[in-house]
PDB file of C-alpha atoms in Angstrom:
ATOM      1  CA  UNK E 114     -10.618  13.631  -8.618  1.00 81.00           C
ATOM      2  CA  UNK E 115      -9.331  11.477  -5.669  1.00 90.00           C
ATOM      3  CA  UNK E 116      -6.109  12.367  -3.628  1.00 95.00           C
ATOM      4  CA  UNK E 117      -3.889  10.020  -1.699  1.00 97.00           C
ATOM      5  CA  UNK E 118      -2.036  11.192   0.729  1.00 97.00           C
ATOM      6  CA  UNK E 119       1.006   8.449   2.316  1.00 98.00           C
ATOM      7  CA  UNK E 120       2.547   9.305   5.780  1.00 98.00           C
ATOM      8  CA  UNK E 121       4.648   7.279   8.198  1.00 98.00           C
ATOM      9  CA  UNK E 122       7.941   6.607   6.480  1.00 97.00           C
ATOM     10  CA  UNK E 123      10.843   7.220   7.985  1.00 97.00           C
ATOM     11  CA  UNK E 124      14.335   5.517   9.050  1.00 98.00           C
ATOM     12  CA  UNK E 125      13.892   2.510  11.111  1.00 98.00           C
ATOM     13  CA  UNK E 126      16.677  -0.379  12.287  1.00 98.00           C
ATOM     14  CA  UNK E 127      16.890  -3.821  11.024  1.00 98.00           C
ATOM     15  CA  UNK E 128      13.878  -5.937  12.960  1.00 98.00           C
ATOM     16  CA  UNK E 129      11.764  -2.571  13.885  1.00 98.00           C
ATOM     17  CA  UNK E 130       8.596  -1.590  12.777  1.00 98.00           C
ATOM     18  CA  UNK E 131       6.614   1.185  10.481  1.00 98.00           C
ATOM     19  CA  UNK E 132       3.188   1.670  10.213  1.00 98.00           C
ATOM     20  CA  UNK E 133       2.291   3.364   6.790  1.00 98.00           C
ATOM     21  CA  UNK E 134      -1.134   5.634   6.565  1.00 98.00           C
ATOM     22  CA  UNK E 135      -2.704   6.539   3.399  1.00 98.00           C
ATOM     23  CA  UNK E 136      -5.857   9.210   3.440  1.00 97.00           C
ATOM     24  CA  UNK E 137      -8.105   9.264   1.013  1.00 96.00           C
ATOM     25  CA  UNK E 138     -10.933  12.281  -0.143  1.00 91.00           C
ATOM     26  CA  UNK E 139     -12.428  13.342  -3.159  1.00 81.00           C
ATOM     27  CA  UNK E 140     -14.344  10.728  -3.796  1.00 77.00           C
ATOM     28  CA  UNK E 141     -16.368   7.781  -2.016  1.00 87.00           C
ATOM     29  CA  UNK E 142     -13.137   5.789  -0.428  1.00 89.00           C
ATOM     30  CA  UNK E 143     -15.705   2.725   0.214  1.00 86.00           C
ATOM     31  CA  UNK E 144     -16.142   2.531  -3.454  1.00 89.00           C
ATOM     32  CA  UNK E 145     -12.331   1.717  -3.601  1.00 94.00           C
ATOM     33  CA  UNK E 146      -9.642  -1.176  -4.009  1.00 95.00           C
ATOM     34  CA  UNK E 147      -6.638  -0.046  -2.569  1.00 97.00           C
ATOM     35  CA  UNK E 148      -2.985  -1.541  -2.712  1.00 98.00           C
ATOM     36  CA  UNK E 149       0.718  -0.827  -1.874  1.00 98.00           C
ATOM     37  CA  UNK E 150       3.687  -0.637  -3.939  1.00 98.00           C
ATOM     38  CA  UNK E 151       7.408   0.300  -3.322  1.00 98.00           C
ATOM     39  CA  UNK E 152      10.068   1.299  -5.762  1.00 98.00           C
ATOM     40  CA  UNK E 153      13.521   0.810  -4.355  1.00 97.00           C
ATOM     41  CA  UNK E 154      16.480   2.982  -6.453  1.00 93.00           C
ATOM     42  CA  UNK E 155      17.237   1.486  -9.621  1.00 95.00           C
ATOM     43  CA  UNK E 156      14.165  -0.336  -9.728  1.00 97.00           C
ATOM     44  CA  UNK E 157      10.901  -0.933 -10.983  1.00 97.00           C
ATOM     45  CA  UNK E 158       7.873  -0.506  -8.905  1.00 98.00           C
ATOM     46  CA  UNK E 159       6.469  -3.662  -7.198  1.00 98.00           C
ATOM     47  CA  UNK E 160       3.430  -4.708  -5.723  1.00 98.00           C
ATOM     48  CA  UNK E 161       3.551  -4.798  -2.013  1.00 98.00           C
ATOM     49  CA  UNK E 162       0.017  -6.146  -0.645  1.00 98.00           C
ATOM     50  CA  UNK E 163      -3.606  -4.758  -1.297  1.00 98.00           C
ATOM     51  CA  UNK E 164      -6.923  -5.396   0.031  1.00 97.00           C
ATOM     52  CA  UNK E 165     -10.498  -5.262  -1.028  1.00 95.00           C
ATOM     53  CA  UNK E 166     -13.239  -2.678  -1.256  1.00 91.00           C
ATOM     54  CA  UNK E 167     -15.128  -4.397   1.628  1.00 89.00           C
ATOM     55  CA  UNK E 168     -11.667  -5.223   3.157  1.00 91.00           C
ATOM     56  CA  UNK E 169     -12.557  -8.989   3.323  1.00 92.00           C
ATOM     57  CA  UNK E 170     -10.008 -10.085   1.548  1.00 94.00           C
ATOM     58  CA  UNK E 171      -6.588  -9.214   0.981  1.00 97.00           C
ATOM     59  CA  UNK E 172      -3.092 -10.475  -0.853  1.00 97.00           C
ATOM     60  CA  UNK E 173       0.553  -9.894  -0.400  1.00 98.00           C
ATOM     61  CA  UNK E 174       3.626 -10.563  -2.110  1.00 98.00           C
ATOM     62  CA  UNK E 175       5.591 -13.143  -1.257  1.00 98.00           C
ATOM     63  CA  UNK E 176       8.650 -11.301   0.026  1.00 98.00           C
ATOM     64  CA  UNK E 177       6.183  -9.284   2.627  1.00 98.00           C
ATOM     65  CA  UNK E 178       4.047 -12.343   3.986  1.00 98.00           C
ATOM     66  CA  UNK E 179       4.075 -12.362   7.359  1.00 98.00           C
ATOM     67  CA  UNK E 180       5.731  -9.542   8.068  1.00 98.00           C
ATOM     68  CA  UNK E 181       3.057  -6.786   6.824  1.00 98.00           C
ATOM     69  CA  UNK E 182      -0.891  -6.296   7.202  1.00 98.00           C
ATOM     70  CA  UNK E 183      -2.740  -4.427   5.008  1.00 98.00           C
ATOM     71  CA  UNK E 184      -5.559  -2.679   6.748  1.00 98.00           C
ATOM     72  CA  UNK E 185      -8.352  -0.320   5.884  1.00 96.00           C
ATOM     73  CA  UNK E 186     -11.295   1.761   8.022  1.00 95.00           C
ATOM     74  CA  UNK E 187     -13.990   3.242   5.743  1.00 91.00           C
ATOM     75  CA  UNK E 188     -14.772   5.578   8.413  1.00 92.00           C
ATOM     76  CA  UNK E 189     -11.531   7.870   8.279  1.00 95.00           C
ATOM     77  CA  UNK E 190     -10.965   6.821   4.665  1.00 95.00           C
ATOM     78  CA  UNK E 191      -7.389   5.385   5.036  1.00 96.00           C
ATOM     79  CA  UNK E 192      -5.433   2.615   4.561  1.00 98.00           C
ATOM     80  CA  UNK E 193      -3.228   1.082   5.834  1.00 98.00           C
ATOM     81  CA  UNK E 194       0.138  -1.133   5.916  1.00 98.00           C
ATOM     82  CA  UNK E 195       1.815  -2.023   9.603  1.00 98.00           C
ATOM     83  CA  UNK E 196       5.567  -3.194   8.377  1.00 98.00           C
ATOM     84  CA  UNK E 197       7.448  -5.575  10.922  1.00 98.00           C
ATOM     85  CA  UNK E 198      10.620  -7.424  10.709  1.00 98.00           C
ATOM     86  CA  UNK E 199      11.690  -4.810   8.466  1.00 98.00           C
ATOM     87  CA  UNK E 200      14.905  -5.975   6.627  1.00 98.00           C
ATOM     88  CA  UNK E 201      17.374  -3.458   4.542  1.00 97.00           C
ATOM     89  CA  UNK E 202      15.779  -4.736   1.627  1.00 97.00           C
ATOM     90  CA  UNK E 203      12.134  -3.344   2.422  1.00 98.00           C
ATOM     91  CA  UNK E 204      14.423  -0.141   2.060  1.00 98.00           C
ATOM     92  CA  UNK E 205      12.067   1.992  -0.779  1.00 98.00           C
ATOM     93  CA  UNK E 206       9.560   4.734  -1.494  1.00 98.00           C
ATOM     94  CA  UNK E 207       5.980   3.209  -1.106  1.00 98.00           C
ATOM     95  CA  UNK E 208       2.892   4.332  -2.666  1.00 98.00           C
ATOM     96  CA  UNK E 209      -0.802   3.748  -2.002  1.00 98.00           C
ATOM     97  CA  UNK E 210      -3.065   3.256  -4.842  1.00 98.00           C
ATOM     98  CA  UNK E 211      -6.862   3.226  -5.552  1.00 96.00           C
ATOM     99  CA  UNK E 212      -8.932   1.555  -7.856  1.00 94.00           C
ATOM    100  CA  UNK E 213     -13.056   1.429  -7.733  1.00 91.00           C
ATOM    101  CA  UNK E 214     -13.517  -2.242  -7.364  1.00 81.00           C
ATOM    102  CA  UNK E 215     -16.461  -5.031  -6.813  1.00 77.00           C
ATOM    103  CA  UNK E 216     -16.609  -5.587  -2.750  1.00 76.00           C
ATOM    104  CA  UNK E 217     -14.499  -8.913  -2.993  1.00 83.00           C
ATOM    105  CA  UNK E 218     -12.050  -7.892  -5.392  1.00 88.00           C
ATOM    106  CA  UNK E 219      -8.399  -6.682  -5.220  1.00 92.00           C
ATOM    107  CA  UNK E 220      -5.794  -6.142  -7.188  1.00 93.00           C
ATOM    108  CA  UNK E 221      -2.272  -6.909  -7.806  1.00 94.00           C
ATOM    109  CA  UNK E 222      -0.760  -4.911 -10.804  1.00 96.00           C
ATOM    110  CA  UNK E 223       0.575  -1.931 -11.491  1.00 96.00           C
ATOM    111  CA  UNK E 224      -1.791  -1.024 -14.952  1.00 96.00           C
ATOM    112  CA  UNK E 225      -5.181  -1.874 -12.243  1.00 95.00           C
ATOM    113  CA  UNK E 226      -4.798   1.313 -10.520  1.00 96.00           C
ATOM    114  CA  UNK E 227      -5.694   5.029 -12.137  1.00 94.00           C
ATOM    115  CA  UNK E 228      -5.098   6.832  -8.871  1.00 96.00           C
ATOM    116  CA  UNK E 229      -1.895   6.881  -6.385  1.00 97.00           C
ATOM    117  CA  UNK E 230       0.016   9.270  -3.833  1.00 98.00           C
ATOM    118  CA  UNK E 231       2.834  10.799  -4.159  1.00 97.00           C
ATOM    119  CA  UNK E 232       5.231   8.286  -2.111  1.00 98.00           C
ATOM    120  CA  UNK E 233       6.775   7.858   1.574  1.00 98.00           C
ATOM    121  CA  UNK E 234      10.385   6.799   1.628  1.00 98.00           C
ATOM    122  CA  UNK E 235      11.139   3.727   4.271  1.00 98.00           C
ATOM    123  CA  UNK E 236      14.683   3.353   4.852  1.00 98.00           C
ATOM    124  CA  UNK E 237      15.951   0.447   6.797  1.00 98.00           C
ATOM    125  CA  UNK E 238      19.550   0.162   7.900  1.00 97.00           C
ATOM    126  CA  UNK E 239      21.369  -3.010   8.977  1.00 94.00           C
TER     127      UNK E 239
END
């Protein structure tokens, strides 16, 4: 069984920044592709960024390029996602996800992940 575990949301101003933590046990985190989603109210759940098992490569939507990094550090078995320019319409609950991946791979949808936290709301006000 592997638990995720998000942290770091909270209620930021237009322009400001977050840095979003998700810690990982259970089971080997290095073995592990890892993304980001949010879900805003009244919508569905959309991919955010997510980065590889070695951490060599990652991938973003469009709407966050630029503005966040995805991050990992097999050592303390968390990821990461440092949100800047935050804009009221990053406003959402975000959730971490794992998948065991290849060490170049990532992934992008929703159906590629069978594990994922239970969500860290990021409000942004104008």
């Amino acid at each position: 069984q592997v638990l995720l575990v998000e942290s770091g949301g909270g209620l930021v101003q237009a322009g400001g920044s977050l840095r979003l933590s998700c810690a990982v046990s259970g089971r080997t985190f290095s073995a592990y592709a890892m993304g980001w989603f949010r879900q805003a109210p009244g919508k569905e759940r959309e991919f955010v960024a997510a980065i590889s098992v070695s951490g060599g490569s990652t991938y973003y939507a469009d709407s966050v390029k630029g503005r966040f990094t995805i991050s990992r550090d097999n050592v303390k078995n968390t990821v990461y996602l440092q949100m800047n320019s935050l804009k009221p319409a990053d406003t959402a609950v975000y959730y971490c996800a794992a998948e065991v991946g290849h060490s170049g791979s990532y992934y992008y949808r929703i159906v590629d992940y069978d594990f994922w936290g239970q969500g860290t709301q990021v409000t942004v006000s104008s």
